[in-house]
Short mmCIF file of C-alpha atoms in Angstrom, two decimals:
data_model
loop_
_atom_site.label_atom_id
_atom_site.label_comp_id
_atom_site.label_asym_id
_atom_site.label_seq_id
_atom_site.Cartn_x
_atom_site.Cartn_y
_atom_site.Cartn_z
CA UNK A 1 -183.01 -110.95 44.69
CA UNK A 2 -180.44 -108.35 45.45
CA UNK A 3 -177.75 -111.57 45.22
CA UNK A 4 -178.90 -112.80 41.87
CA UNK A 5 -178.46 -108.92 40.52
CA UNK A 6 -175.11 -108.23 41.89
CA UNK A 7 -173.73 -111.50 40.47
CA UNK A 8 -175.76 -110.73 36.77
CA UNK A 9 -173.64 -107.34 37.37
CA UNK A 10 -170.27 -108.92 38.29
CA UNK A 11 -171.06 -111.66 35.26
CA UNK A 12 -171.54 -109.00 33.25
CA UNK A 13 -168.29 -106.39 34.36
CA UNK A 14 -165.94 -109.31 33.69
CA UNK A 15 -167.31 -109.90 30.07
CA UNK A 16 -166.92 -106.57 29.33
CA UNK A 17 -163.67 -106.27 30.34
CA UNK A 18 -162.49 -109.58 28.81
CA UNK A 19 -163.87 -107.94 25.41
CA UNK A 20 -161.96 -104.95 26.16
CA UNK A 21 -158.99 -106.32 27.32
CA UNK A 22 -158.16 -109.53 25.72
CA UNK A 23 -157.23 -108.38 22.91
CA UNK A 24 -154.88 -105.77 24.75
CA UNK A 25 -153.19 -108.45 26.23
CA UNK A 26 -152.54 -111.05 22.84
CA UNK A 27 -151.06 -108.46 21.67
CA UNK A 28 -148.53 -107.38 24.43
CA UNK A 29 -147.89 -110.95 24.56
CA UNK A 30 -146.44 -111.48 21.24
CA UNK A 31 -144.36 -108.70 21.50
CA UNK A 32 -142.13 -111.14 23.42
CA UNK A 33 -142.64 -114.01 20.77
CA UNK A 34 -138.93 -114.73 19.16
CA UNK A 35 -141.31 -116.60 16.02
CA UNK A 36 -141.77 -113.43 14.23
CA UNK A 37 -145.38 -113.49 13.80
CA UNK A 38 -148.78 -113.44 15.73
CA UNK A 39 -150.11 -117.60 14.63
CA UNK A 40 -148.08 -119.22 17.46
CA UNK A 41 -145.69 -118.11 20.41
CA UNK A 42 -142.12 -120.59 19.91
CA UNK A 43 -139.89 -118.00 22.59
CA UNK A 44 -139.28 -115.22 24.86
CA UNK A 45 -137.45 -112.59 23.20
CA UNK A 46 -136.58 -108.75 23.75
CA UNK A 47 -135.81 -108.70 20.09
CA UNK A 48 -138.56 -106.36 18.90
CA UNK A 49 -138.56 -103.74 21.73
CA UNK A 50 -134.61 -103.70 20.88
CA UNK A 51 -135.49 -103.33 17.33
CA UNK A 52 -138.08 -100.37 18.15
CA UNK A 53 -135.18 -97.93 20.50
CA UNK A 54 -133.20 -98.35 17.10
CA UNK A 55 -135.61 -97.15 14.45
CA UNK A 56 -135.01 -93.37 15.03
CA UNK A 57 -137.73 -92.62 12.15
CA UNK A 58 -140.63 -94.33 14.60
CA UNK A 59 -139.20 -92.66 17.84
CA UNK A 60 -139.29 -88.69 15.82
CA UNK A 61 -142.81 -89.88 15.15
CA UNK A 62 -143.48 -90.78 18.78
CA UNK A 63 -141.93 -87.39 19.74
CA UNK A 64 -143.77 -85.66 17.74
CA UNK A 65 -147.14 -87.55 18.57
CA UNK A 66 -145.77 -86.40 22.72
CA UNK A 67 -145.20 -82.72 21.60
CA UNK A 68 -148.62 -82.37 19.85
CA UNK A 69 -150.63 -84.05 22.66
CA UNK A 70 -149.12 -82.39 25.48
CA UNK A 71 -149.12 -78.79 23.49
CA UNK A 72 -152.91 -78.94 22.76
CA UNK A 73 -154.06 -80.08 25.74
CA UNK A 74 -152.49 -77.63 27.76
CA UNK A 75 -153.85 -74.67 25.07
CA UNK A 76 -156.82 -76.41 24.96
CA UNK A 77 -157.32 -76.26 29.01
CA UNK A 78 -156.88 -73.15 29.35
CA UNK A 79 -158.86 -72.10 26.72
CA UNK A 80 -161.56 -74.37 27.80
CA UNK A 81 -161.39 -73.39 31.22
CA UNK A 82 -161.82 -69.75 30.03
CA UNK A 83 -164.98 -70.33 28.16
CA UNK A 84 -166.49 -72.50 30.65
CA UNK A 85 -166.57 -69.56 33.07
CA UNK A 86 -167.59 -67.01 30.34
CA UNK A 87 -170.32 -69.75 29.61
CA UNK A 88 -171.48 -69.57 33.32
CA UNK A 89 -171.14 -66.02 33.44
CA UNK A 90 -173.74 -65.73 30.96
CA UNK A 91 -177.32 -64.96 33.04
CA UNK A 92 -179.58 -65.56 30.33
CA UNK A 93 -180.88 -68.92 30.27
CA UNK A 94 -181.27 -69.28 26.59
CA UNK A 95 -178.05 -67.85 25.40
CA UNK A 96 -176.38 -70.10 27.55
CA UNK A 97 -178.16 -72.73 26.31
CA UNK A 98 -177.34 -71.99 22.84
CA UNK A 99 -173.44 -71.83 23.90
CA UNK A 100 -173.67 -75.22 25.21
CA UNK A 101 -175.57 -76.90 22.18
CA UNK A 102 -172.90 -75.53 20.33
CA UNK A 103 -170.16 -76.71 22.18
CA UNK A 104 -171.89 -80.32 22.45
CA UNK A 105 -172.19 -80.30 18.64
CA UNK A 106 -168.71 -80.22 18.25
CA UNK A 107 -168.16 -82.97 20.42
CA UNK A 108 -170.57 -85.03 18.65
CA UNK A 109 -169.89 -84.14 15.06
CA UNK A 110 -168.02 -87.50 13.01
CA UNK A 111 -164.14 -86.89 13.03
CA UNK A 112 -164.62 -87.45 8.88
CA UNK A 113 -166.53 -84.56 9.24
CA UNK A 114 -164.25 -82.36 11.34
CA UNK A 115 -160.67 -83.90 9.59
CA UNK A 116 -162.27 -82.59 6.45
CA UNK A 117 -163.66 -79.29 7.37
CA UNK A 118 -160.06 -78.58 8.46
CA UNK A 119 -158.38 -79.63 5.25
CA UNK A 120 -160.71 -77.42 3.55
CA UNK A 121 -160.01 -74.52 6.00
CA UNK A 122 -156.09 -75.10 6.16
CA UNK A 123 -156.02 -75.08 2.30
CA UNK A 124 -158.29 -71.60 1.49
CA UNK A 125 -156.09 -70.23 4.01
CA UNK A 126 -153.00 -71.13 2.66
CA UNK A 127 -151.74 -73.05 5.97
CA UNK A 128 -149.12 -75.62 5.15
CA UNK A 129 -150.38 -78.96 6.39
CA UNK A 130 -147.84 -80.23 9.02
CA UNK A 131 -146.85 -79.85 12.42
CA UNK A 132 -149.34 -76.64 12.97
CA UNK A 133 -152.15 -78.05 11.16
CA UNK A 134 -151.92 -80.87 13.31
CA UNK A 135 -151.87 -78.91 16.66
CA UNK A 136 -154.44 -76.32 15.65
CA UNK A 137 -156.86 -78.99 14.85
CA UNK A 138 -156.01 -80.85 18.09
CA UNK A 139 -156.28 -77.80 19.86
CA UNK A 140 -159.82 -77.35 18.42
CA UNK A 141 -161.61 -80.26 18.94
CA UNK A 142 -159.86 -80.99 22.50
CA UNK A 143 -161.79 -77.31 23.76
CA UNK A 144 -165.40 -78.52 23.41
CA UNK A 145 -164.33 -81.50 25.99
CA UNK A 146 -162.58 -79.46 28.57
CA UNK A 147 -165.14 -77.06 28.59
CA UNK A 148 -167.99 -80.38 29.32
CA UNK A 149 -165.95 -81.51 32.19
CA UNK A 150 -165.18 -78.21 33.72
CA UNK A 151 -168.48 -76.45 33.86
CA UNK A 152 -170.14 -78.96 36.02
CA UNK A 153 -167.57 -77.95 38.46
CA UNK A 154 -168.20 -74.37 38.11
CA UNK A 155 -171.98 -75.30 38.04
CA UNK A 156 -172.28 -76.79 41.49
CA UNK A 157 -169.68 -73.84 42.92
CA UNK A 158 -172.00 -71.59 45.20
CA UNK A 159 -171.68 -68.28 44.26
CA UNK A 160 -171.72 -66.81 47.85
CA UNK A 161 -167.99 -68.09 47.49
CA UNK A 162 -167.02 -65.35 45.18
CA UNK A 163 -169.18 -62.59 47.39
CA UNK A 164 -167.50 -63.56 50.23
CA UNK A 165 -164.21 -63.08 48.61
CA UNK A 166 -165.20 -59.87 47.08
CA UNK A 167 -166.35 -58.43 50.42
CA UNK A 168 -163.52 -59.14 51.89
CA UNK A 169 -161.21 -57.29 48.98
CA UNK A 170 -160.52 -59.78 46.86
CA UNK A 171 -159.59 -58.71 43.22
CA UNK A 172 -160.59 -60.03 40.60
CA UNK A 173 -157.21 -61.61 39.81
CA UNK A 174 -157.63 -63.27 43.42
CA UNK A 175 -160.82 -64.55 42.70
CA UNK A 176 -159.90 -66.47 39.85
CA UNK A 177 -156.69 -67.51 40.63
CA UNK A 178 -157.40 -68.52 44.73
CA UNK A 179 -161.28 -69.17 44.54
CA UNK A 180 -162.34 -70.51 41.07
CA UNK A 181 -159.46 -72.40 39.69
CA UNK A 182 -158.97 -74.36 42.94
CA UNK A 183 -162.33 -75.72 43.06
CA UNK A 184 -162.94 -76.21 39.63
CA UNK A 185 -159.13 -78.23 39.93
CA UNK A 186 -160.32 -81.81 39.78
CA UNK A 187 -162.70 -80.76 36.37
CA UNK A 188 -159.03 -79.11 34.74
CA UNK A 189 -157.08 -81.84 35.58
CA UNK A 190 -159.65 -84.25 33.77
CA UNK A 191 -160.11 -81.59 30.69
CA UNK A 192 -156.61 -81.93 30.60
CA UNK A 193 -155.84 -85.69 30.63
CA UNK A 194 -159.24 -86.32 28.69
CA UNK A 195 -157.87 -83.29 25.88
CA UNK A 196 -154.30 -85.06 26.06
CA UNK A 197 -156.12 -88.67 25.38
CA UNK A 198 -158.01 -87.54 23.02
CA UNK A 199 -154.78 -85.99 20.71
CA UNK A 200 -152.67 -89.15 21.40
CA UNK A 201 -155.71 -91.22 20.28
CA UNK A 202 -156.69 -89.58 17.63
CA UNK A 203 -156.44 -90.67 13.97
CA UNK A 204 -159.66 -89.46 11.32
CA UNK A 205 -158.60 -85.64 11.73
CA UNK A 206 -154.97 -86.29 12.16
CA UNK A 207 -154.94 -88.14 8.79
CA UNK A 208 -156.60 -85.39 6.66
CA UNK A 209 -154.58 -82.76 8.02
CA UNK A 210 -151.02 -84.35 8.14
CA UNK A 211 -148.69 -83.15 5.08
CA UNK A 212 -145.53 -84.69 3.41
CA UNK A 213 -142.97 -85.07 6.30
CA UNK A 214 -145.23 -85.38 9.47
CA UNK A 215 -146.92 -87.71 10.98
CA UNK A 216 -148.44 -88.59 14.07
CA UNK A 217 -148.35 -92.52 15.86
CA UNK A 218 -152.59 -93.56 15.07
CA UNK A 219 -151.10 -92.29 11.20
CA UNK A 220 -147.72 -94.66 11.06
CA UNK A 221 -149.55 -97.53 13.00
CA UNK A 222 -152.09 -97.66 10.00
CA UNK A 223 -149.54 -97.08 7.72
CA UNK A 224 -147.04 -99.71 9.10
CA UNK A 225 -150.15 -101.94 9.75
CA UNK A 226 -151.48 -101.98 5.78
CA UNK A 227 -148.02 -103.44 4.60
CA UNK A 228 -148.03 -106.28 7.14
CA UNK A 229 -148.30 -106.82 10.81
CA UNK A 230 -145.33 -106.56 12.35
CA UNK A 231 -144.44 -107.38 15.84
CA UNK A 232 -142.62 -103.79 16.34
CA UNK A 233 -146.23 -103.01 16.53
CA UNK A 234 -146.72 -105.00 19.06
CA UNK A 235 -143.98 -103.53 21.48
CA UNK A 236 -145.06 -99.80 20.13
CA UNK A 237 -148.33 -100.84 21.35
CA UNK A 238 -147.28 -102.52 25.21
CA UNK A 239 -144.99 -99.23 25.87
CA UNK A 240 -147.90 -96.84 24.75
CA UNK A 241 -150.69 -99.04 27.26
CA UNK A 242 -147.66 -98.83 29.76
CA UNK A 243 -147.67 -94.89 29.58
CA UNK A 244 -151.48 -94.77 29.76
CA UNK A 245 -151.82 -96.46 32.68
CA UNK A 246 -149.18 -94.33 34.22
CA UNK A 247 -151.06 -91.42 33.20
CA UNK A 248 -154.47 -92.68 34.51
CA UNK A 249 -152.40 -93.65 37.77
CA UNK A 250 -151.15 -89.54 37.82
CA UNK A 251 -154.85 -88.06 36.94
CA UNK A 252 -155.82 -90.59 40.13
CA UNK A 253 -153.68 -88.86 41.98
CA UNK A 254 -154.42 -85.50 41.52
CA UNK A 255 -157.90 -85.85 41.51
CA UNK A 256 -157.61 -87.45 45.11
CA UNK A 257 -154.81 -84.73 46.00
CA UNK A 258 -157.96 -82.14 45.04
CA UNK A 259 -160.67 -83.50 46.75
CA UNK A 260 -159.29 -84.49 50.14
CA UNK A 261 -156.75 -81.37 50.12
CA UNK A 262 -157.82 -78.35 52.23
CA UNK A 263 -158.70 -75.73 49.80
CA UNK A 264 -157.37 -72.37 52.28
CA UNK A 265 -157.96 -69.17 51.12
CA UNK A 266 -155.61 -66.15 51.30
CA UNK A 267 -155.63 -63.13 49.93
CA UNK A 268 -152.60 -61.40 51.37
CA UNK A 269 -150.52 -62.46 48.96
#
């Protein structure tokens, strides 16, 4: 019986990951196809990828797409990582119940919804949509996540920890900085990735609150992609899955660094 599950389960893993990757891979392999066009592969060529290091336009709009994801998530973390332990601080049940329903209704809420609450916002406060719009929104909706996958962490932390520290003259300085934050670390490091995936991935708020000038990569994909599929796309597309699965192979590593390292505490420095 336990047989017939496992292989229903491994049956089913593989079709799920054939749906999800299949089409990943099509399209990194017409990237290579000299033809032109996505109906039928007639060569190997590094034509396209050569094409894409020369339009400077597309690699600004990659920068920029870089700049805004790293910029937010890091904000983001440490803002989320602030309210997560001003959350748990909280000793009232209720209130920080009501924190958390707030904070989960954010993550929730359609981007529609959010894009166009922030257009709103930007323009009755006079904010020039660009650059800062951009990272202000990203900032906003990447907090709600970091604070989800951080308080778990600070959840399941005993709180004889921080006693101990305190009775043996710990500050409160050295109590965040050499008691919390190190074993909340693996919870940060995924706020931060999950915050930084979430800006690089982003497109419904991103496309409300974009002005003249700027744009992010999700915004020039769909625009390049409405006037006709090209196969720049297609190498855009293979160098961005490239990066992500150096960046999962990074938060791998650091969450393994975390959990096996030995987490030493010293206060005399």
């Amino acid at each position: 019986m336990e047989r017939k599950s496992s292989f229903a389960s491994n049956i089913f893993l593989i079709l799920i990951f054939f749906i999800l990757y299949a089409p990943i891979f099509y399209l990194i392999f017409y990237s290579f196809n000299s033809g032109g066009t996505m109906s039928g592969f007639e060569g190997f060529t590094l034509d396209w990828y050569k094409e894409l290091l020369h339009d400077t336009r597309l690699l600004i709009i990659v920068l920029n797409t870089l700049v805004i994801a790293l910029l937010s998530a890091l904000i983001s973390t440490v803002i989320g990582v602030f309210g997560a332990i001003g959350i748990q601080a909280y000793k009232r049940r209720q209130t920080k119940n009501t924190l958390l329903a707030l904070n989960n209704i954010l993550v929730v809420s359609p981007d529609v919804i959010i894009g166009a609450s922030f257009l709103i916002l930007f323009t009755m406060a006079g904010i020039q949509l660009g650059f800062y719009s951009v990272l202000l929104s990203h900032i906003a909706f990447s907090i709600p996540i970091v604070v989800l996958l951080v308080l778990p962490k600070l959840m399941e932390m005993s709180p004889t920890l921080i006693d101990a520290a305190r009775d043996l003259g710990a500050s409160q300085w050295n109590v965040l900085t050499k008691v919390i934050l190190p074993y909340i670390a693996p919870g940060v490091f995924a706020g931060f990735f999950m915050a930084l995936t979430y800006s690089l991935d982003d497109f419904a708020v991103t496309f409300f609150v974009t002005g003249n000038g700027f744009s992010t990569l999700s915004v020039e994909i769909y625009s390049l992609a409405r006037r006709g599929i090209s196969l720049n796309i297609n190498a855009l597309s293979t160098l961005l899955f490239v990066v992500t699965i150096v960046l999962v192979v990074i938060y791998y590593y650091f969450t393994q660094r975390s959990s096996s390292g030995t987490k030493g505490v010293d206060f005399r420095r």
